Short mmCIF file of C-alpha atoms in Angstrom, two decimals:
data_model
loop_
_atom_site.label_atom_id
_atom_site.label_comp_id
_atom_site.label_asym_id
_atom_site.label_seq_id
_atom_site.Cartn_x
_atom_site.Cartn_y
_atom_site.Cartn_z
CA MET A 1 239.93 -88.22 18.75
CA LYS A 2 240.04 -89.34 22.37
CA ARG A 3 242.77 -91.82 23.23
CA LEU A 4 243.23 -93.93 26.36
CA ILE A 5 246.54 -94.96 27.86
CA THR A 6 246.40 -97.63 30.55
CA LEU A 7 249.68 -98.07 32.38
CA LEU A 8 249.85 -101.35 34.28
CA ARG A 9 252.70 -102.50 36.47
CA HIS A 10 253.31 -106.24 36.21
CA GLY A 11 252.06 -108.53 38.96
CA GLU A 12 254.03 -109.55 42.02
CA THR A 13 257.01 -111.80 41.25
CA VAL A 14 259.30 -114.20 43.02
CA THR A 15 262.33 -112.37 44.37
CA TYR A 16 264.94 -114.62 42.76
CA ASP A 17 265.33 -116.91 39.77
CA ALA A 18 268.58 -118.75 39.04
CA ARG A 19 268.27 -117.82 35.35
CA GLY A 20 268.37 -114.10 36.17
CA ASP A 21 266.07 -111.11 36.61
CA PHE A 22 264.63 -111.37 33.08
CA HIS A 23 263.13 -114.79 33.89
CA ARG A 24 261.58 -114.04 37.29
CA PRO A 25 258.01 -115.44 37.14
CA LEU A 26 254.83 -114.11 38.68
CA THR A 27 253.67 -115.49 41.98
CA GLU A 28 250.22 -117.08 42.12
CA ASP A 29 248.89 -113.93 43.81
CA GLY A 30 250.61 -111.86 41.14
CA LYS A 31 248.78 -113.72 38.37
CA LEU A 32 245.46 -113.48 40.17
CA ASN A 33 245.76 -109.76 40.84
CA VAL A 34 246.44 -109.02 37.16
CA GLN A 35 243.33 -111.03 36.30
CA ARG A 36 241.34 -108.97 38.80
CA ILE A 37 242.45 -105.82 37.00
CA GLY A 38 241.38 -107.46 33.73
CA ALA A 39 237.94 -108.21 35.15
CA PHE A 40 237.70 -104.60 36.36
CA LEU A 41 238.45 -103.27 32.87
CA GLU A 42 236.03 -105.75 31.30
CA LYS A 43 233.20 -104.69 33.61
CA GLN A 44 233.68 -101.11 32.42
CA GLY A 45 233.89 -102.16 28.77
CA LEU A 46 237.43 -100.81 28.47
CA TYR A 47 238.94 -103.10 25.84
CA PRO A 48 242.34 -102.04 24.44
CA ASP A 49 243.27 -102.14 20.78
CA LEU A 50 246.81 -103.09 21.70
CA ILE A 51 248.70 -104.52 24.67
CA MET A 52 252.41 -103.65 24.85
CA ALA A 53 254.93 -105.38 27.10
CA SER A 54 258.59 -106.12 27.44
CA PRO A 55 259.45 -109.79 26.79
CA ALA A 56 260.57 -110.26 30.40
CA GLN A 57 258.63 -113.16 31.88
CA ARG A 58 256.83 -111.09 34.52
CA THR A 59 255.57 -108.41 32.10
CA LEU A 60 254.75 -110.73 29.22
CA HIS A 61 252.85 -113.14 31.47
CA SER A 62 250.98 -110.21 33.02
CA ALA A 63 249.97 -109.10 29.51
CA GLU A 64 248.85 -112.65 28.68
CA LYS A 65 246.80 -113.00 31.88
CA LEU A 66 245.10 -109.68 31.16
CA HIS A 67 244.45 -110.74 27.58
CA LYS A 68 242.73 -113.99 28.58
CA ILE A 69 240.22 -112.08 30.70
CA LEU A 70 239.50 -109.34 28.17
CA PHE A 71 239.56 -111.27 24.90
CA PRO A 72 238.45 -114.91 25.32
CA GLY A 73 238.77 -116.64 21.98
CA ILE A 74 240.26 -113.60 20.23
CA LYS A 75 243.90 -112.91 19.47
CA PRO A 76 244.64 -109.16 19.30
CA ALA A 77 248.33 -108.38 19.21
CA ILE A 78 250.52 -108.33 22.28
CA THR A 79 253.52 -106.33 21.13
CA GLN A 80 256.79 -107.44 22.70
CA ASP A 81 259.54 -104.82 22.67
CA ARG A 82 262.92 -105.59 24.22
CA THR A 83 263.58 -101.87 24.71
CA LEU A 84 260.73 -101.77 27.26
CA TYR A 85 262.58 -104.11 29.64
CA ASN A 86 263.31 -102.06 32.78
CA ALA A 87 262.97 -98.98 30.56
CA ASP A 88 262.91 -95.48 32.02
CA ALA A 89 259.96 -93.15 31.49
CA HIS A 90 261.47 -91.43 28.46
CA ALA A 91 261.94 -94.75 26.63
CA LEU A 92 258.34 -95.69 27.41
CA LEU A 93 257.16 -92.31 26.14
CA SER A 94 259.03 -92.88 22.86
CA ALA A 95 257.25 -96.22 22.45
CA LEU A 96 253.86 -94.52 22.86
CA GLN A 97 254.79 -91.69 20.51
CA GLY A 98 255.51 -94.22 17.79
CA LEU A 99 252.07 -95.85 17.87
CA ASP A 100 249.83 -96.01 14.82
CA GLU A 101 247.25 -93.22 14.87
CA ASP A 102 244.41 -95.73 14.40
CA ILE A 103 244.96 -97.07 17.93
CA GLN A 104 242.55 -95.55 20.43
CA HIS A 105 243.32 -97.51 23.61
CA VAL A 106 246.67 -99.01 24.52
CA VAL A 107 247.69 -100.96 27.61
CA LEU A 108 251.39 -100.71 28.42
CA VAL A 109 252.60 -103.34 30.90
CA GLY A 110 255.82 -102.10 32.43
CA HIS A 111 258.36 -102.14 35.22
CA ASN A 112 259.02 -99.70 38.02
CA PRO A 113 260.35 -97.07 38.29
CA GLY A 114 259.75 -96.23 34.62
CA VAL A 115 256.02 -97.01 34.48
CA SER A 116 255.33 -94.97 37.65
CA ALA A 117 257.33 -92.01 36.33
CA LEU A 118 255.70 -92.01 32.89
CA PRO A 119 252.43 -90.24 33.90
CA ALA A 120 254.43 -87.08 34.62
CA LEU A 121 255.56 -87.03 30.97
CA ILE A 122 252.05 -87.37 29.50
CA ALA A 123 249.82 -85.82 32.20
CA GLY A 124 252.19 -83.84 34.40
CA ALA A 125 250.03 -80.72 34.47
CA ASP A 126 246.98 -82.71 35.60
CA LEU A 127 249.03 -84.58 38.21
CA ARG A 128 250.15 -81.29 39.75
CA LYS A 129 246.60 -79.94 39.68
CA LYS A 130 245.26 -83.04 41.42
CA ARG A 131 248.31 -83.34 43.68
CA MET A 132 248.88 -86.92 42.66
CA PHE A 133 252.20 -88.72 42.93
CA PRO A 134 251.73 -92.08 41.23
CA SER A 135 253.79 -94.95 42.56
CA LEU A 136 252.29 -98.08 41.08
CA LYS A 137 252.26 -101.20 43.21
CA PRO A 138 252.43 -104.60 41.48
CA ALA A 139 249.22 -105.20 39.45
CA SER A 140 248.02 -101.63 39.79
CA MET A 141 247.11 -99.30 36.93
CA ILE A 142 246.60 -95.68 36.02
CA MET A 143 244.43 -94.63 33.08
CA ILE A 144 245.07 -91.41 31.19
CA GLU A 145 242.92 -89.75 28.52
CA THR A 146 244.29 -87.48 25.81
CA THR A 147 243.05 -85.86 22.61
CA ASP A 148 246.55 -85.31 21.24
CA SER A 149 248.02 -87.53 18.54
CA TRP A 150 250.46 -90.13 19.81
CA SER A 151 253.42 -88.28 18.34
CA ASP A 152 252.49 -85.08 20.19
CA LEU A 153 252.25 -86.52 23.71
CA SER A 154 253.66 -84.13 26.29
CA PRO A 155 253.24 -83.28 30.01
CA SER A 156 250.22 -81.11 29.15
CA SER A 157 248.50 -83.74 27.00
CA GLY A 158 246.67 -86.03 29.36
CA HIS A 159 244.08 -86.10 32.10
CA ILE A 160 244.07 -88.77 34.80
CA LEU A 161 240.83 -90.74 34.70
CA GLN A 162 241.49 -93.28 37.42
CA GLN A 163 244.19 -95.00 39.42
CA VAL A 164 243.31 -98.51 40.56
CA ASP A 165 245.02 -101.03 42.82
CA ALA A 166 244.18 -104.73 42.54
CA ALA A 167 243.40 -104.78 46.27
CA ASN A 168 240.55 -102.32 45.70
CA VAL A 169 238.64 -104.15 42.96
CA ALA A 170 236.39 -107.22 43.19
CA GLN A 171 238.42 -110.14 44.52
CA ASP A 172 236.25 -112.83 42.90
CA PHE A 173 234.99 -113.40 39.35
CA PRO A 174 231.58 -113.79 37.67
CA TRP A 175 230.44 -117.26 36.60
CA PRO A 176 229.79 -118.72 34.03
CA ASP A 177 230.67 -115.57 32.08
CA LYS A 178 231.05 -111.83 32.63
CA ASN A 179 227.26 -111.46 32.95
CA GLY A 180 226.87 -114.31 35.45
CA THR A 181 225.42 -113.64 38.89
CA GLU A 182 227.40 -116.38 40.65
CA ARG A 183 230.87 -115.47 41.92
CA ARG A 184 233.93 -117.74 42.00
CA LYS A 185 237.47 -117.48 43.30
CA ARG A 186 239.06 -117.77 39.85
CA PRO A 187 238.14 -116.61 36.32
CA ALA A 188 235.43 -118.73 34.69
CA TYR A 189 237.75 -120.48 32.23
CA PHE A 190 239.78 -121.98 35.10
CA TYR A 191 236.99 -124.46 35.83
CA ARG A 192 237.08 -126.15 32.43
CA GLN A 193 240.37 -127.97 32.06
CA SER A 194 242.20 -130.49 29.92
CA SER A 195 245.06 -132.89 30.42
CA VAL A 196 247.26 -135.26 28.47
CA ILE A 197 248.71 -138.60 29.49
CA PRO A 198 252.23 -138.31 28.02
CA TYR A 199 253.42 -141.86 27.38
CA ARG A 200 256.02 -143.95 25.63
CA ASN A 201 256.29 -147.68 24.96
CA ARG A 202 259.12 -149.21 26.93
CA LYS A 203 259.31 -152.71 28.41
CA ASN A 204 260.16 -153.06 32.11
CA GLU A 205 261.32 -156.64 32.58
CA GLN A 206 260.88 -156.47 36.36
CA THR A 207 257.27 -155.24 36.45
CA GLY A 208 256.08 -156.40 33.05
CA ASP A 209 254.82 -152.91 32.21
CA ASP A 210 255.07 -151.90 28.56
CA ILE A 211 254.14 -148.24 29.06
CA GLU A 212 255.79 -145.37 30.93
CA ILE A 213 254.11 -142.11 31.83
CA LEU A 214 256.00 -138.80 32.00
CA MET A 215 255.15 -137.13 35.31
CA THR A 216 256.32 -133.87 36.86
CA LEU A 217 256.36 -132.48 40.35
CA SER A 218 253.36 -130.39 41.34
CA SER A 219 253.81 -126.62 41.50
CA GLY A 220 254.37 -126.99 45.24
CA GLY A 221 256.90 -129.78 44.71
CA LYS A 222 255.07 -132.18 47.02
CA HIS A 223 253.96 -134.98 44.67
CA PHE A 224 254.09 -136.14 41.05
CA VAL A 225 251.31 -135.12 38.66
CA ILE A 226 250.24 -135.48 35.03
CA PRO A 227 250.17 -132.22 33.01
CA LYS A 228 246.83 -130.45 33.41
CA GLY A 229 245.54 -126.92 33.18
CA ALA A 230 242.69 -124.57 32.39
CA ILE A 231 241.66 -124.55 28.74
CA ASP A 232 243.11 -121.35 27.36
CA PRO A 233 240.54 -119.04 25.76
CA GLY A 234 240.81 -119.41 22.01
CA LEU A 235 242.15 -122.97 22.11
CA SER A 236 240.35 -126.30 21.88
CA ALA A 237 240.61 -128.73 24.77
CA VAL A 238 243.23 -130.86 23.01
CA GLU A 239 245.23 -127.84 21.81
CA SER A 240 245.34 -126.45 25.34
CA ALA A 241 246.35 -129.86 26.74
CA ILE A 242 249.26 -130.12 24.29
CA LYS A 243 250.35 -126.60 25.24
CA GLU A 244 250.17 -127.51 28.93
CA ALA A 245 252.31 -130.62 28.36
CA ARG A 246 254.98 -128.53 26.68
CA GLU A 247 255.00 -125.94 29.47
CA GLU A 248 254.68 -128.24 32.50
CA ALA A 249 256.59 -131.32 31.35
CA GLY A 250 258.65 -129.97 28.46
CA CYS A 251 257.34 -132.69 26.15
CA MET A 252 255.90 -132.70 22.64
CA GLY A 253 253.98 -135.30 20.70
CA SER A 254 250.78 -136.32 18.99
CA ALA A 255 247.58 -136.26 21.00
CA THR A 256 244.66 -138.29 19.76
CA GLU A 257 241.02 -137.26 19.66
CA PRO A 258 238.46 -137.78 20.98
CA ALA A 259 239.31 -137.58 24.69
CA ILE A 260 239.89 -140.95 26.32
CA GLY A 261 237.93 -139.89 29.38
CA SER A 262 236.94 -137.10 31.74
CA TYR A 263 236.75 -136.56 35.48
CA HIS A 264 236.11 -133.79 37.97
CA TYR A 265 237.54 -132.61 41.24
CA GLN A 266 237.00 -129.78 43.72
CA LYS A 267 239.25 -126.73 43.74
CA TRP A 268 238.85 -123.02 44.43
CA GLY A 269 235.54 -123.74 46.12
CA SER A 270 233.87 -125.25 43.04
CA ARG A 271 233.94 -128.16 40.62
CA CYS A 272 236.59 -128.38 37.90
CA ASP A 273 235.85 -130.60 34.87
CA VAL A 274 238.81 -132.16 33.06
CA GLU A 275 238.99 -133.76 29.59
CA VAL A 276 241.89 -136.23 29.24
CA PHE A 277 243.77 -137.07 26.03
CA ALA A 278 246.50 -139.59 25.29
CA MET A 279 249.72 -138.18 23.84
CA LYS A 280 252.60 -140.30 22.58
CA VAL A 281 255.75 -138.35 23.42
CA GLU A 282 257.97 -137.71 20.42
CA ASP A 283 260.49 -135.26 21.86
CA LEU A 284 261.63 -133.67 25.12
CA LEU A 285 262.73 -130.07 25.41
CA PRO A 286 266.14 -129.41 26.98
CA ASP A 287 265.97 -127.66 30.34
CA ALA A 288 267.08 -124.35 28.79
CA GLU A 289 263.95 -124.32 26.58
CA TRP A 290 261.54 -125.88 29.08
CA GLU A 291 259.44 -123.15 30.68
CA GLU A 292 258.89 -124.96 34.00
CA SER A 293 262.11 -126.95 34.27
CA HIS A 294 262.18 -126.28 38.02
CA ARG A 295 259.45 -128.94 38.36
CA GLY A 296 261.63 -131.83 37.28
CA ARG A 297 260.21 -134.81 35.38
CA GLU A 298 260.44 -138.58 35.53
CA TRP A 299 259.35 -141.54 33.41
CA ILE A 300 257.24 -143.77 35.64
CA ASP A 301 255.78 -147.23 34.93
CA LEU A 302 252.06 -147.02 34.24
CA SER A 303 251.13 -149.32 37.11
CA ARG A 304 253.06 -147.12 39.55
CA ALA A 305 251.61 -143.93 38.03
CA ILE A 306 248.12 -145.30 38.69
CA GLU A 307 249.00 -145.58 42.38
CA MET A 308 250.60 -142.12 42.53
CA VAL A 309 247.87 -139.89 41.11
CA LYS A 310 245.62 -138.22 43.68
CA GLU A 311 242.34 -137.94 41.76
CA GLU A 312 240.25 -141.12 41.73
CA GLY A 313 238.70 -140.15 38.39
CA LEU A 314 242.13 -139.89 36.75
CA ARG A 315 243.16 -143.19 38.32
CA LYS A 316 240.20 -144.90 36.63
CA ILE A 317 241.15 -143.37 33.27
CA LEU A 318 244.73 -144.61 33.64
CA LYS A 319 243.48 -148.11 34.46
CA THR A 320 241.31 -148.09 31.33
CA PHE A 321 244.27 -146.78 29.34
CA ARG A 322 246.34 -149.77 30.53
CA GLU A 323 243.55 -152.27 29.78
CA ASN A 324 243.17 -150.90 26.24
CA ALA A 325 246.91 -151.07 25.71
CA LEU A 326 246.97 -154.71 26.83
CA GLN A 327 244.07 -155.54 24.51
CA ASP A 328 245.89 -153.88 21.61
CA GLN A 329 249.00 -155.97 22.33
CA ALA A 330 246.96 -159.18 22.55
CA SER A 331 245.32 -158.52 19.20
#
């Protein structure tokens, strides 16, 4: 039986995070380059049976970004193994040797120097023959084929099929799906988005407002925004919006369906369509559990929030939200 081993180094990361090395996130380019590798694999029909990664933020998020490109709407396992965190090549080899024999194609998302040294332990003879010295850059991969069982992997087992750097694959993505002829700057699912208006009822005696909206700083830290993001493959619009609220604003609550409105705006050279849901906030995560706590968050009176949002379509939805709330109070 032929088996494929795809070794992928995580995408580019920020150089420092106050929480420590384990929590260093991917940069925007780092995320995009991993997705480009995913699109490259998809075009060749190379779908793994299993994706393995350490639970460090940069490797796990790389695995998740890859997964969203390869398996929209499907949830194959992403195996998290703490022993893979900054593991050397021998530890990575042990993880591969322990795989179930039914697995034919595995993607291992790892860290340097271990992931760059691993090919020598499973295809060393072929590397010497081809005079290759793999040193994987961020978001680059090497694919190795073997006919040996996982437990028998050795330097003479594998043959190098290809080594690919994200800079050398297509830099844009097909639209509206993998067979589309139009090309866009981001994966297709980025252009269908959802958002929640996280609110609570609280009277402001000075302004007369009865509703406050939880807003966070934008990713660039320049202005306040309402949680919004691409609809994750496999999730409904409202499910993805609730997930985005938890990640971006660290808030949880009940979102009502149907959507209270929709709007569109231009980004990445094309139109993004956004469904908007109302969510009454029931709990806030502490900073230690809030994935994007660096954003900061603030409860803002609804009337002020209406003035602060940038998108005119969202502003209209917030105005309607206020009018409906006032009608409910009057009745």
